[in-house]
mmCIF file of C-alpha atoms in Angstrom:
data_model
loop_
_atom_site.group_PDB
_atom_site.id
_atom_site.type_symbol
_atom_site.label_atom_id
_atom_site.label_comp_id
_atom_site.label_asym_id
_atom_site.label_seq_id
_atom_site.Cartn_x
_atom_site.Cartn_y
_atom_site.Cartn_z
ATOM 1 C CA MET A 1 -16.771 10.247 -4.389
ATOM 2 C CA VAL A 2 -17.705 6.579 -4.471
ATOM 3 C CA ILE A 3 -14.938 4.429 -5.939
ATOM 4 C CA ALA A 4 -16.163 2.185 -8.719
ATOM 5 C CA GLN A 5 -14.636 -1.133 -9.679
ATOM 6 C CA THR A 6 -12.144 -0.873 -12.523
ATOM 7 C CA ASN A 7 -10.963 -3.360 -15.107
ATOM 8 C CA PRO A 8 -8.099 -5.719 -14.188
ATOM 9 C CA PRO A 9 -4.601 -4.262 -14.692
ATOM 10 C CA ASN A 10 -2.547 -4.957 -17.784
ATOM 11 C CA LEU A 11 0.468 -6.306 -15.928
ATOM 12 C CA THR A 12 3.386 -7.979 -17.649
ATOM 13 C CA PRO A 13 4.948 -9.964 -14.799
ATOM 14 C CA GLU A 14 8.075 -11.993 -15.371
ATOM 15 C CA ALA A 15 6.270 -15.201 -14.494
ATOM 16 C CA THR A 16 2.852 -16.433 -13.437
ATOM 17 C CA ILE A 17 2.403 -19.832 -11.791
ATOM 18 C CA THR A 18 -1.117 -21.151 -11.226
ATOM 19 C CA ASP A 19 -2.920 -23.567 -8.880
ATOM 20 C CA PHE A 20 -0.702 -23.174 -5.823
ATOM 21 C CA THR A 21 -2.095 -23.281 -2.297
ATOM 22 C CA PRO A 22 -1.384 -20.386 0.080
ATOM 23 C CA ASP A 23 0.956 -22.589 2.120
ATOM 24 C CA GLU A 24 2.908 -23.601 -0.991
ATOM 25 C CA TYR A 25 3.238 -19.939 -1.874
ATOM 26 C CA ARG A 26 4.432 -19.027 1.615
ATOM 27 C CA ALA A 27 7.023 -21.783 1.628
ATOM 28 C CA MET A 28 8.374 -20.596 -1.723
ATOM 29 C CA GLU A 29 8.377 -16.962 -0.656
ATOM 30 C CA GLU A 30 10.504 -17.679 2.423
ATOM 31 C CA THR A 31 13.492 -18.608 0.254
ATOM 32 C CA ALA A 32 12.766 -16.686 -2.959
ATOM 33 C CA GLU A 33 15.235 -14.019 -4.084
ATOM 34 C CA GLU A 34 12.430 -12.095 -5.800
ATOM 35 C CA ARG A 35 9.165 -10.947 -4.305
ATOM 36 C CA HIS A 36 5.861 -12.485 -5.392
ATOM 37 C CA GLU A 37 2.167 -11.859 -4.952
ATOM 38 C CA TYR A 38 -0.367 -14.581 -4.348
ATOM 39 C CA ARG A 39 -3.689 -14.134 -6.126
ATOM 40 C CA ASN A 40 -6.097 -16.958 -5.358
ATOM 41 C CA GLY A 41 -3.862 -19.736 -6.657
ATOM 42 C CA GLU A 42 -1.565 -17.675 -8.856
ATOM 43 C CA ILE A 43 1.982 -16.771 -7.877
ATOM 44 C CA ILE A 44 3.102 -13.659 -9.714
ATOM 45 C CA THR A 45 6.647 -12.321 -9.829
ATOM 46 C CA MET A 46 6.613 -8.624 -9.080
ATOM 47 C CA PRO A 47 8.921 -6.165 -10.863
ATOM 48 C CA GLY A 48 11.812 -4.643 -8.971
ATOM 49 C CA GLY A 49 11.763 -1.031 -7.876
ATOM 50 C CA SER A 50 13.962 1.846 -8.985
ATOM 51 C CA GLU A 51 16.345 3.893 -6.832
ATOM 52 C CA VAL A 52 13.865 6.788 -6.895
ATOM 53 C CA HIS A 53 11.029 4.462 -5.875
ATOM 54 C CA SER A 54 13.036 3.203 -2.914
ATOM 55 C CA ALA A 55 14.173 6.713 -1.909
ATOM 56 C CA ILE A 56 10.615 8.085 -1.840
ATOM 57 C CA ALA A 57 9.351 5.179 0.267
ATOM 58 C CA SER A 58 12.293 5.634 2.655
ATOM 59 C CA ASN A 59 11.623 9.377 2.944
ATOM 60 C CA ILE A 60 8.048 8.677 3.997
ATOM 61 C CA LEU A 61 8.985 5.986 6.506
ATOM 62 C CA ILE A 62 11.718 8.101 8.084
ATOM 63 C CA TYR A 63 9.591 11.239 8.388
ATOM 64 C CA LEU A 64 6.448 9.584 9.745
ATOM 65 C CA GLY A 65 8.348 7.102 11.895
ATOM 66 C CA PHE A 66 10.224 9.884 13.667
ATOM 67 C CA LEU A 67 7.232 12.204 13.961
ATOM 68 C CA LEU A 68 5.005 9.513 15.504
ATOM 69 C CA ARG A 69 7.654 7.472 17.312
ATOM 70 C CA ASP A 70 5.944 7.863 20.714
ATOM 71 C CA THR A 71 2.449 6.926 19.562
ATOM 72 C CA ASP A 72 0.626 3.610 19.144
ATOM 73 C CA PHE A 73 1.123 3.692 15.369
ATOM 74 C CA ARG A 74 3.507 1.157 13.852
ATOM 75 C CA PHE A 75 5.248 1.653 10.534
ATOM 76 C CA TYR A 76 6.495 -1.043 8.168
ATOM 77 C CA GLY A 77 8.245 -1.150 4.819
ATOM 78 C CA SER A 78 7.703 -3.544 1.956
ATOM 79 C CA ASP A 79 8.992 -6.697 3.670
ATOM 80 C CA LEU A 80 5.773 -7.374 5.574
ATOM 81 C CA ARG A 81 2.974 -8.968 3.575
ATOM 82 C CA VAL A 82 -0.664 -7.887 3.690
ATOM 83 C CA TRP A 83 -3.088 -10.808 3.582
ATOM 84 C CA ILE A 84 -6.574 -10.127 2.175
ATOM 85 C CA PRO A 85 -8.792 -13.059 3.238
ATOM 86 C CA ASN A 86 -11.836 -12.256 1.076
ATOM 87 C CA PHE A 87 -9.744 -12.626 -2.077
ATOM 88 C CA HIS A 88 -7.130 -15.187 -0.923
ATOM 89 C CA HIS A 89 -4.588 -12.556 -1.819
ATOM 90 C CA GLY A 90 -1.131 -11.856 -0.407
ATOM 91 C CA THR A 91 0.616 -8.666 -1.425
ATOM 92 C CA TYR A 92 3.179 -6.077 -0.341
ATOM 93 C CA ALA A 93 2.790 -2.338 0.272
ATOM 94 C CA ASP A 94 5.589 0.213 0.059
ATOM 95 C CA VAL A 95 4.555 1.750 3.393
ATOM 96 C CA LEU A 96 2.123 0.159 5.836
ATOM 97 C CA VAL A 97 0.782 1.678 9.065
ATOM 98 C CA ILE A 98 -1.260 -0.048 11.761
ATOM 99 C CA ASN A 99 -2.775 1.334 14.953
ATOM 100 C CA GLY A 100 -1.867 -0.620 18.072
ATOM 101 C CA GLU A 101 -0.903 -4.277 17.961
ATOM 102 C CA PRO A 102 -0.535 -6.069 14.627
ATOM 103 C CA GLU A 103 -3.206 -8.615 13.795
ATOM 104 C CA PHE A 104 -1.443 -11.542 12.183
ATOM 105 C CA ASN A 105 -2.908 -14.143 9.875
ATOM 106 C CA GLY A 106 -3.214 -17.221 12.063
ATOM 107 C CA ASN A 107 0.128 -18.252 13.540
ATOM 108 C CA ARG A 108 2.146 -16.366 10.960
ATOM 109 C CA THR A 109 4.275 -13.363 11.863
ATOM 110 C CA ASP A 110 4.834 -12.120 8.303
ATOM 111 C CA GLU A 111 1.220 -11.477 7.221
ATOM 112 C CA ILE A 112 -0.771 -8.503 8.500
ATOM 113 C CA LEU A 113 -4.580 -8.339 8.482
ATOM 114 C CA ASN A 114 -5.198 -4.877 9.964
ATOM 115 C CA PRO A 115 -3.583 -2.084 7.932
ATOM 116 C CA LEU A 116 -4.849 1.396 8.733
ATOM 117 C CA LEU A 117 -2.965 3.399 6.112
ATOM 118 C CA ILE A 118 -1.235 2.112 2.976
ATOM 119 C CA ILE A 119 1.092 4.146 0.778
ATOM 120 C CA GLU A 120 2.173 2.956 -2.665
ATOM 121 C CA VAL A 121 4.870 4.577 -4.795
ATOM 122 C CA LEU A 122 3.642 4.227 -8.366
ATOM 123 C CA SER A 123 5.666 2.411 -11.013
ATOM 124 C CA PRO A 124 4.883 2.294 -14.753
ATOM 125 C CA SER A 125 4.267 -1.473 -14.692
ATOM 126 C CA THR A 126 1.955 -1.477 -11.636
ATOM 127 C CA GLU A 127 0.299 1.955 -11.670
ATOM 128 C CA GLY A 128 -3.014 0.728 -13.079
ATOM 129 C CA TYR A 129 -3.044 -2.232 -10.711
ATOM 130 C CA ASP A 130 -2.377 -0.058 -7.642
ATOM 131 C CA ARG A 131 -5.233 2.293 -8.591
ATOM 132 C CA GLY A 132 -7.668 -0.449 -9.557
ATOM 133 C CA GLU A 133 -7.730 -4.083 -8.509
ATOM 134 C CA LYS A 134 -5.272 -3.763 -5.632
ATOM 135 C CA PHE A 135 -7.164 -0.823 -4.118
ATOM 136 C CA ARG A 136 -10.466 -2.674 -4.502
ATOM 137 C CA LYS A 137 -9.080 -5.640 -2.582
ATOM 138 C CA TYR A 138 -7.500 -3.498 0.111
ATOM 139 C CA ARG A 139 -10.929 -1.949 0.727
ATOM 140 C CA SER A 140 -12.280 -5.323 1.862
ATOM 141 C CA LEU A 141 -10.133 -5.013 5.012
ATOM 142 C CA SER A 142 -12.247 -3.431 7.735
ATOM 143 C CA SER A 143 -9.325 -1.571 9.362
ATOM 144 C CA PHE A 144 -8.168 0.047 6.105
ATOM 145 C CA CYS A 145 -9.295 3.669 5.805
ATOM 146 C CA GLU A 146 -6.604 5.661 3.966
ATOM 147 C CA TYR A 147 -4.663 5.141 0.741
ATOM 148 C CA VAL A 148 -1.922 7.324 -0.732
ATOM 149 C CA LEU A 149 -0.522 6.940 -4.257
ATOM 150 C CA VAL A 150 2.755 8.750 -4.873
ATOM 151 C CA SER A 151 4.143 9.468 -8.341
ATOM 152 C CA GLN A 152 7.884 9.006 -8.761
ATOM 153 C CA THR A 153 8.096 11.023 -11.997
ATOM 154 C CA GLU A 154 6.602 14.337 -10.803
ATOM 155 C CA PRO A 155 5.360 15.959 -7.580
ATOM 156 C CA TYR A 156 1.911 14.392 -7.700
ATOM 157 C CA ILE A 157 -0.058 12.501 -5.057
ATOM 158 C CA GLU A 158 -3.538 10.973 -5.032
ATOM 159 C CA HIS A 159 -4.962 10.655 -1.549
ATOM 160 C CA TYR A 160 -8.049 8.547 -0.762
ATOM 161 C CA TYR A 161 -9.673 8.380 2.653
ATOM 162 C CA LYS A 162 -12.820 6.733 3.892
ATOM 163 C CA GLN A 163 -15.709 8.941 4.958
ATOM 164 C CA GLU A 164 -17.933 8.078 7.894
ATOM 165 C CA ASP A 165 -21.331 7.281 6.436
ATOM 166 C CA GLN A 166 -24.162 4.834 7.025
ATOM 167 C CA ASN A 167 -22.847 2.242 4.588
ATOM 168 C CA ASN A 168 -19.176 2.933 5.376
ATOM 169 C CA ASN A 169 -18.204 2.688 1.703
ATOM 170 C CA LEU A 170 -17.731 6.317 0.649
ATOM 171 C CA TRP A 171 -14.153 7.334 -0.194
ATOM 172 C CA GLN A 172 -12.960 10.891 -0.774
ATOM 173 C CA LEU A 173 -10.219 11.747 -3.277
ATOM 174 C CA GLN A 174 -7.850 14.689 -2.896
ATOM 175 C CA VAL A 175 -5.035 15.479 -5.327
ATOM 176 C CA TYR A 176 -1.785 17.259 -4.427
ATOM 177 C CA ASP A 177 0.284 18.556 -7.330
ATOM 178 C CA GLN A 178 2.435 21.353 -5.873
ATOM 179 C CA ILE A 179 5.698 20.655 -4.053
ATOM 180 C CA ASP A 180 4.946 23.255 -1.355
ATOM 181 C CA LEU A 181 1.715 21.517 -0.281
ATOM 182 C CA SER A 182 1.314 19.138 2.654
ATOM 183 C CA VAL A 183 -0.682 15.909 2.631
ATOM 184 C CA CYS A 184 -3.103 15.634 5.533
ATOM 185 C CA LEU A 185 -3.173 12.041 6.780
ATOM 186 C CA HIS A 186 -6.498 11.832 8.582
ATOM 187 C CA SER A 187 -5.974 8.436 10.201
ATOM 188 C CA LEU A 188 -2.705 9.618 11.790
ATOM 189 C CA ASN A 189 -3.844 13.201 12.469
ATOM 190 C CA VAL A 190 -0.627 14.613 10.963
ATOM 191 C CA GLU A 191 0.533 16.355 7.814
ATOM 192 C CA ILE A 192 3.521 15.345 5.731
ATOM 193 C CA PRO A 193 5.012 18.020 3.450
ATOM 194 C CA MET A 194 5.478 17.015 -0.150
ATOM 195 C CA ASN A 195 9.000 18.399 -0.060
ATOM 196 C CA GLU A 196 9.773 15.789 2.615
ATOM 197 C CA ILE A 197 8.247 13.015 0.511
ATOM 198 C CA TYR A 198 10.365 14.146 -2.444
ATOM 199 C CA ARG A 199 13.469 15.132 -0.456
ATOM 200 C CA ARG A 200 16.580 14.869 -2.685
ATOM 201 C CA ILE A 201 14.483 13.621 -5.643
ATOM 202 C CA LYS A 202 15.330 15.259 -8.966
ATOM 203 C CA PHE A 203 12.712 15.460 -11.720
#
């Protein structure tokens, strides 16, 4: 399937500050107690995650990190920012994987430009954003080729991966909705069982 652009998300952030430069945002973010996104001049306070949200992200990091510990893949949690130059956008992913050495944004060591795989655990306040505008912006990064959206309310995963075609813009969607299934991560050439993703999660 070809992913079409969707309408902007209906987010209700705690605060939105406008007309800040990227460097002003970065300076604020270094000392901020809360996490913020930068969207072309806007600084947006992001909602906090739940215990279930954090547990699912940790399950994924632990499983994949151990399985691929002797490879060139590198795994990061939500502390490392993804910078999207085409949109002057700085954001955070729940799980971020790169292949080989990280490509940093200029002389910064906290902003990555070359994600391979991004996994987001969906939250009620950001679900539409993760599926729509955020995904659209991620797709502008040439290294990015796989996107996994994980529900925290039921065993349900949406998995998008880029197909090799002439225009390099065709993305395939596969849905997993049974706990005994395994998600095939094409960019890593591994499978992760859903019962590992949802280990110790009660619905």
